[in-house]
Short mmCIF file of N, CA and C in Angstrom, two decimals:
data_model
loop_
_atom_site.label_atom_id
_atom_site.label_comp_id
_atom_site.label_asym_id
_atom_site.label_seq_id
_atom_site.Cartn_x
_atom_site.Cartn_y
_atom_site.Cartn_z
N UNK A 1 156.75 89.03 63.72
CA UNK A 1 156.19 90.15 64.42
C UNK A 1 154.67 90.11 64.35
N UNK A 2 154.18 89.21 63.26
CA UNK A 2 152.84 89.52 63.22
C UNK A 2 152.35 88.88 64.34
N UNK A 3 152.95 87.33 64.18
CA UNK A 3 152.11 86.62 65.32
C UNK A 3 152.00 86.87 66.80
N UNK A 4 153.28 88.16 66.91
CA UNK A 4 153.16 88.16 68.38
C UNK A 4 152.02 89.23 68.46
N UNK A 5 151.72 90.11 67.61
CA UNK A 5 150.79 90.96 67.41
C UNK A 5 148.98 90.33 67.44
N UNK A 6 149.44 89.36 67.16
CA UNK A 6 147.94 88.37 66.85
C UNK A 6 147.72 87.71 68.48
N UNK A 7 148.78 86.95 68.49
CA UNK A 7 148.35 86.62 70.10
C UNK A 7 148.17 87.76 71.54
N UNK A 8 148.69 88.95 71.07
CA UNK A 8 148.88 90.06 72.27
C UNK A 8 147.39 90.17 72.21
N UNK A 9 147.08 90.39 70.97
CA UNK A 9 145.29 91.08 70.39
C UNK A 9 144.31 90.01 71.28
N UNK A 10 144.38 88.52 70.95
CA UNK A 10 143.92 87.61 71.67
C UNK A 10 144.09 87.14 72.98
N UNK A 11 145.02 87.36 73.88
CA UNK A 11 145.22 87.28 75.16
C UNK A 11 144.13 89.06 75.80
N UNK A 12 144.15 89.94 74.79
CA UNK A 12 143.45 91.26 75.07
C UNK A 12 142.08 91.13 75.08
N UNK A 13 141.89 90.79 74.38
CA UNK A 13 140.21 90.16 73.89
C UNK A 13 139.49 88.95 74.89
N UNK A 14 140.52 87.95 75.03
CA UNK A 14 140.26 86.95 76.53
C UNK A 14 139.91 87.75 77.73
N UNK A 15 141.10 88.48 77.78
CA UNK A 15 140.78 89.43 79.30
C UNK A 15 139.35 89.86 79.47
N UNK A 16 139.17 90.62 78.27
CA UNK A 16 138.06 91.72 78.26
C UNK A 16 136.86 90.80 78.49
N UNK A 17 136.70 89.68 77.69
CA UNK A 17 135.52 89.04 78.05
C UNK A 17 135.90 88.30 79.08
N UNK A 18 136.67 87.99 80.15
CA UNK A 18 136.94 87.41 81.53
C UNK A 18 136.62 88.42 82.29
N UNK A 19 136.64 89.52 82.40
CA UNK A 19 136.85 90.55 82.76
C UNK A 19 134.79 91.39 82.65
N UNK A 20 134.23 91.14 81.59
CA UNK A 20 133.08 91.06 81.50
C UNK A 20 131.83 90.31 82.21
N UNK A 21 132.47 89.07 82.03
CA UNK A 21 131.44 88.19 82.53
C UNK A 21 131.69 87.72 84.30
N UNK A 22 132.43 88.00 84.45
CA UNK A 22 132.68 87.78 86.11
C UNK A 22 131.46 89.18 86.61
N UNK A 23 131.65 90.20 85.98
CA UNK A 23 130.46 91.43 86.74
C UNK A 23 129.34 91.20 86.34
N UNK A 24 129.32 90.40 84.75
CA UNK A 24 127.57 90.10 84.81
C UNK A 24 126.69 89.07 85.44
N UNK A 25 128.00 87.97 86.19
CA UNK A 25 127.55 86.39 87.10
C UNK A 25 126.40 86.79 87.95
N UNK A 26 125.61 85.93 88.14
CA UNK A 26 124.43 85.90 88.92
C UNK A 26 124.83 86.35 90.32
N UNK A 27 124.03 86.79 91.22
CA UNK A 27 124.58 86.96 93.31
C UNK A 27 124.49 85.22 93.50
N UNK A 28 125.09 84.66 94.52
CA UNK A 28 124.79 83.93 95.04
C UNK A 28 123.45 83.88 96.00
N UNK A 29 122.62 83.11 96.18
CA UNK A 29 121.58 83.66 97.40
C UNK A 29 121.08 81.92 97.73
N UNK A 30 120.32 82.28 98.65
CA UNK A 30 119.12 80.82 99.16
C UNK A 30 117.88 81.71 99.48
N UNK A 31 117.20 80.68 98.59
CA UNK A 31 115.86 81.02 99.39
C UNK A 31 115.33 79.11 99.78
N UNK A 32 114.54 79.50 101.31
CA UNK A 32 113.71 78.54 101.64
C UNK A 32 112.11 78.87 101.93
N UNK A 33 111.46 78.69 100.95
CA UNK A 33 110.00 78.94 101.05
C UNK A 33 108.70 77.81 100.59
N UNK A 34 108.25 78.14 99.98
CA UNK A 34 106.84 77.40 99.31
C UNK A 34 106.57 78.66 97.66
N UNK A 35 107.20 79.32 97.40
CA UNK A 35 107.10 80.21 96.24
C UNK A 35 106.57 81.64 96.21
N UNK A 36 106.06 81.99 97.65
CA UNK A 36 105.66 83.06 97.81
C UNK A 36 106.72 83.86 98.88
N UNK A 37 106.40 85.56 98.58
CA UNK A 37 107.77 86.09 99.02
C UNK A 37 107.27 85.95 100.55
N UNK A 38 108.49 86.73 101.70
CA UNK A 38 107.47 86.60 102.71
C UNK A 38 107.60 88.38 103.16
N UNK A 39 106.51 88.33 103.70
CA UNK A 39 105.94 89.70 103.63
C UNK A 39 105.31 89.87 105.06
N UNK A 40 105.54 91.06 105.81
CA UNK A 40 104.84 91.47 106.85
C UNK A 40 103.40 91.69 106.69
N UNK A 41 102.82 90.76 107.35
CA UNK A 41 101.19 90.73 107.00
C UNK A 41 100.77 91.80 108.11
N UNK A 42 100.08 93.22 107.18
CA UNK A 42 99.42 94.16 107.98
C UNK A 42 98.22 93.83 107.95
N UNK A 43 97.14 94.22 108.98
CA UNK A 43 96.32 93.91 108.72
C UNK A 43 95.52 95.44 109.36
N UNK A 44 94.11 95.47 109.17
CA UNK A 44 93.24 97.04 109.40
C UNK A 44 93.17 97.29 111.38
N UNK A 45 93.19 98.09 111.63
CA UNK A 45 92.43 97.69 112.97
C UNK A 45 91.36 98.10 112.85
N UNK A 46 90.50 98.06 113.88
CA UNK A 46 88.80 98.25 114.06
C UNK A 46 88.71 99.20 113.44
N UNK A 47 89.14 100.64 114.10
CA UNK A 47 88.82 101.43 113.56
C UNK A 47 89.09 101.85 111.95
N UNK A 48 89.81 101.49 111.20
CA UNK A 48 90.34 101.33 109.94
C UNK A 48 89.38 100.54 109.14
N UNK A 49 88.95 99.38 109.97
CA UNK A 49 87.46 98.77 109.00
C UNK A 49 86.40 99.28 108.84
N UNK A 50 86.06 100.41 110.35
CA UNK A 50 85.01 101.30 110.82
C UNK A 50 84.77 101.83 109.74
N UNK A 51 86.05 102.22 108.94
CA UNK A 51 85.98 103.51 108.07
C UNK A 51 85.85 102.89 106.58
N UNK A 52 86.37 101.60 106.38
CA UNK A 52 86.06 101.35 104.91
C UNK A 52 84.87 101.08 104.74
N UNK A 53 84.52 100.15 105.78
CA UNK A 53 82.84 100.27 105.64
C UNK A 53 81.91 101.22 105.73
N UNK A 54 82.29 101.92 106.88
CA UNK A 54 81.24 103.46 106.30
C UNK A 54 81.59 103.77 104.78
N UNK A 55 82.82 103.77 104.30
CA UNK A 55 82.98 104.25 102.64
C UNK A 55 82.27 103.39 102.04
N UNK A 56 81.97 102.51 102.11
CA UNK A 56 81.25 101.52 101.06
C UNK A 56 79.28 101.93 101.27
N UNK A 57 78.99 102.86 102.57
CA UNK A 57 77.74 103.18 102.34
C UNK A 57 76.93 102.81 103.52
N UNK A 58 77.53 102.02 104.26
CA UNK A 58 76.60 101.61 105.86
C UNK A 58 77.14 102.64 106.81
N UNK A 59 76.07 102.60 107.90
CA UNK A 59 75.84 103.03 109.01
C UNK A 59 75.40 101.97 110.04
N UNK A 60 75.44 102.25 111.42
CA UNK A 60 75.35 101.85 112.42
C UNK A 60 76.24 100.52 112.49
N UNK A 61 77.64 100.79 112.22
CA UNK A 61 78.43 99.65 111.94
C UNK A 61 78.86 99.12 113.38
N UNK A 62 78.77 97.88 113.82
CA UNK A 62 79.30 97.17 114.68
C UNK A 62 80.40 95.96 114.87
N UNK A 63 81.39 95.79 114.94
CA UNK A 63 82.21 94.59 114.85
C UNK A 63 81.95 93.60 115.72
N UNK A 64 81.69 92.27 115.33
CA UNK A 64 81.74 90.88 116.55
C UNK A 64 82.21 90.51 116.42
N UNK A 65 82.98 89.37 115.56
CA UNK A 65 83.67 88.48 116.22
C UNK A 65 84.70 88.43 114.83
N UNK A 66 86.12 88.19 115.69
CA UNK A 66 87.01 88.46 114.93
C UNK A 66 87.73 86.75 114.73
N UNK A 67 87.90 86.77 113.37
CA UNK A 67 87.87 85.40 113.04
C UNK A 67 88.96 84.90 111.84
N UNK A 68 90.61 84.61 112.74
CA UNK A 68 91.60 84.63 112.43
C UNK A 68 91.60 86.26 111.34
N UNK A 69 91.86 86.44 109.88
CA UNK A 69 92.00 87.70 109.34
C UNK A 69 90.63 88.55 108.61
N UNK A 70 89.54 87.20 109.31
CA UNK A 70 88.03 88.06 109.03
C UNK A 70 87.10 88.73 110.40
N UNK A 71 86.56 89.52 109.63
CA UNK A 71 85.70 90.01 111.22
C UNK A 71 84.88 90.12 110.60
N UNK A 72 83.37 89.65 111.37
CA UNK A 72 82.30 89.41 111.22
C UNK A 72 81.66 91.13 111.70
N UNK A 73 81.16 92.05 110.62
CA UNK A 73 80.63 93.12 110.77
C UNK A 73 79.00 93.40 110.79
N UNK A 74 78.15 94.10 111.92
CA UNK A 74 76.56 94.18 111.61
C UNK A 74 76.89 95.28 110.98
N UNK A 75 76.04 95.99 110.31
CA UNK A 75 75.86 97.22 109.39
C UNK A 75 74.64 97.26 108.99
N UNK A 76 74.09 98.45 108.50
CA UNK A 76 72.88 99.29 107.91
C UNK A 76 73.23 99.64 107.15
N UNK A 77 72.57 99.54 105.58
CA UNK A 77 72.35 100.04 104.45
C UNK A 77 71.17 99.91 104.03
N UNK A 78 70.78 101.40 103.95
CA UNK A 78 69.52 101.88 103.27
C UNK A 78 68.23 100.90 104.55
N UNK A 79 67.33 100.09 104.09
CA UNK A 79 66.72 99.49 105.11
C UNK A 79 66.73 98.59 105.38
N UNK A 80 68.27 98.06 105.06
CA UNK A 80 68.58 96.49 105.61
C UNK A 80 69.86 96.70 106.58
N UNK A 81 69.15 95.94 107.35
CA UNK A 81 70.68 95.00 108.14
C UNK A 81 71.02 94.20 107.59
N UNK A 82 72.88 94.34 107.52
CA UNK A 82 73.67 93.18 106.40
C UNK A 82 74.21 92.50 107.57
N UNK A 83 74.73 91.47 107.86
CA UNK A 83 76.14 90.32 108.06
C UNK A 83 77.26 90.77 107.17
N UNK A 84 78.38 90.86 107.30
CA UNK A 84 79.35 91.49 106.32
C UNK A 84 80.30 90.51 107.22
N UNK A 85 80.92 89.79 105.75
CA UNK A 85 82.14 89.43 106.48
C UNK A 85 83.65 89.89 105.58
N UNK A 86 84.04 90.53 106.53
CA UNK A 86 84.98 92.01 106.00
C UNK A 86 86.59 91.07 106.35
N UNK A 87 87.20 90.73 105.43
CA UNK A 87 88.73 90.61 105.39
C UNK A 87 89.36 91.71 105.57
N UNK A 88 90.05 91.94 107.03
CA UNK A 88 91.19 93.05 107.85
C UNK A 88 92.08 92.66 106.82
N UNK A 89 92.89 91.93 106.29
CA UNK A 89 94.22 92.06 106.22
C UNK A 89 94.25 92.40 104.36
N UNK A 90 93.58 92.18 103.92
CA UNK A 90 92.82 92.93 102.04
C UNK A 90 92.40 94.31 102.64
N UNK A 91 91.20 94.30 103.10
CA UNK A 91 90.70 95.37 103.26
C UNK A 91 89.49 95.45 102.13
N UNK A 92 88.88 94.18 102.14
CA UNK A 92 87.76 94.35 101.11
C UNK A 92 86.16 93.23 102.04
N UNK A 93 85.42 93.59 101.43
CA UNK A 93 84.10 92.68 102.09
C UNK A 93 84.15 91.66 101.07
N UNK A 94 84.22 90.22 102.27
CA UNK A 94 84.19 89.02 101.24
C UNK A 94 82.58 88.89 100.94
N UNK A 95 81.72 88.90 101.66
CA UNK A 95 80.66 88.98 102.16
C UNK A 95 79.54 89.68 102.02
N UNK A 96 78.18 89.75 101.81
CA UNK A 96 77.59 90.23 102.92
C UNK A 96 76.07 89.88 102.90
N UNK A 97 75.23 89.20 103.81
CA UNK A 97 74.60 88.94 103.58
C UNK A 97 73.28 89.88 104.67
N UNK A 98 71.99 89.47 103.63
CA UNK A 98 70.83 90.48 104.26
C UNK A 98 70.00 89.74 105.22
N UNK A 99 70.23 90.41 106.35
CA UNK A 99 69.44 89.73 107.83
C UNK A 99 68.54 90.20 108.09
N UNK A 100 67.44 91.26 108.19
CA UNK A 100 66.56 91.62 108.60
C UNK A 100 66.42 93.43 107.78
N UNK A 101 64.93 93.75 107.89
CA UNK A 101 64.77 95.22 108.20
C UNK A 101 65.30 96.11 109.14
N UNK A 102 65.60 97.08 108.72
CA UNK A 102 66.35 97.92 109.82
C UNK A 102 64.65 98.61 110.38
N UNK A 103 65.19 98.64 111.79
CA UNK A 103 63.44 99.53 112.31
C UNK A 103 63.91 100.44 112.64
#
């Protein structure tokens, strides 16, 4: 009687950890990439750069030329004209360099 008591216990104990590890198995999945996730690239529009750059302190801001996810910005600060070259899709100035006196 014992042993059938010993094997019932052990066929119970099998289950439980069969029974365990099948819900903790990994998902199946694929990924095909280069290591980065992929992500909907937003990027600013004009007016959205208009405005970070006024926050950063210029005036008389103008956009020219838009250059794949950079745009080339004129701006005034204090009594310079800058070159700013402003990354839309960050939302930060990589840039900026001093071109002239403002008159």
């Amino acid at each position: 009687m014992k042993l059938h008591s010993l094997t019932a216990a052990a066929f119970f104990m099998l289950a439980i950890a069969a029974s365990s590890t099948s819900a903790q198995a990994n998902n199946f999945g694929m990924f095909m990439g280069f290591g980065r996730p992929i992500a909907p690239v937003l990027c600013l529009t004009d007016y959205q750069v208009r405005q970070r750059v006024a926050a950063e302190g210029f005036t008389n801001i103008f956009l020219n030329a838009p250059i794949d996810r950079h745009i080339q910005v004129r701006a005034t600060k204090g009594k310079w004209v800058y070159l700013i070259d402003y990354n839309r899709c960050r939302g930060e100035i990589v840039s900026a360099k001093r071109l002239r006196r403002a008159s």
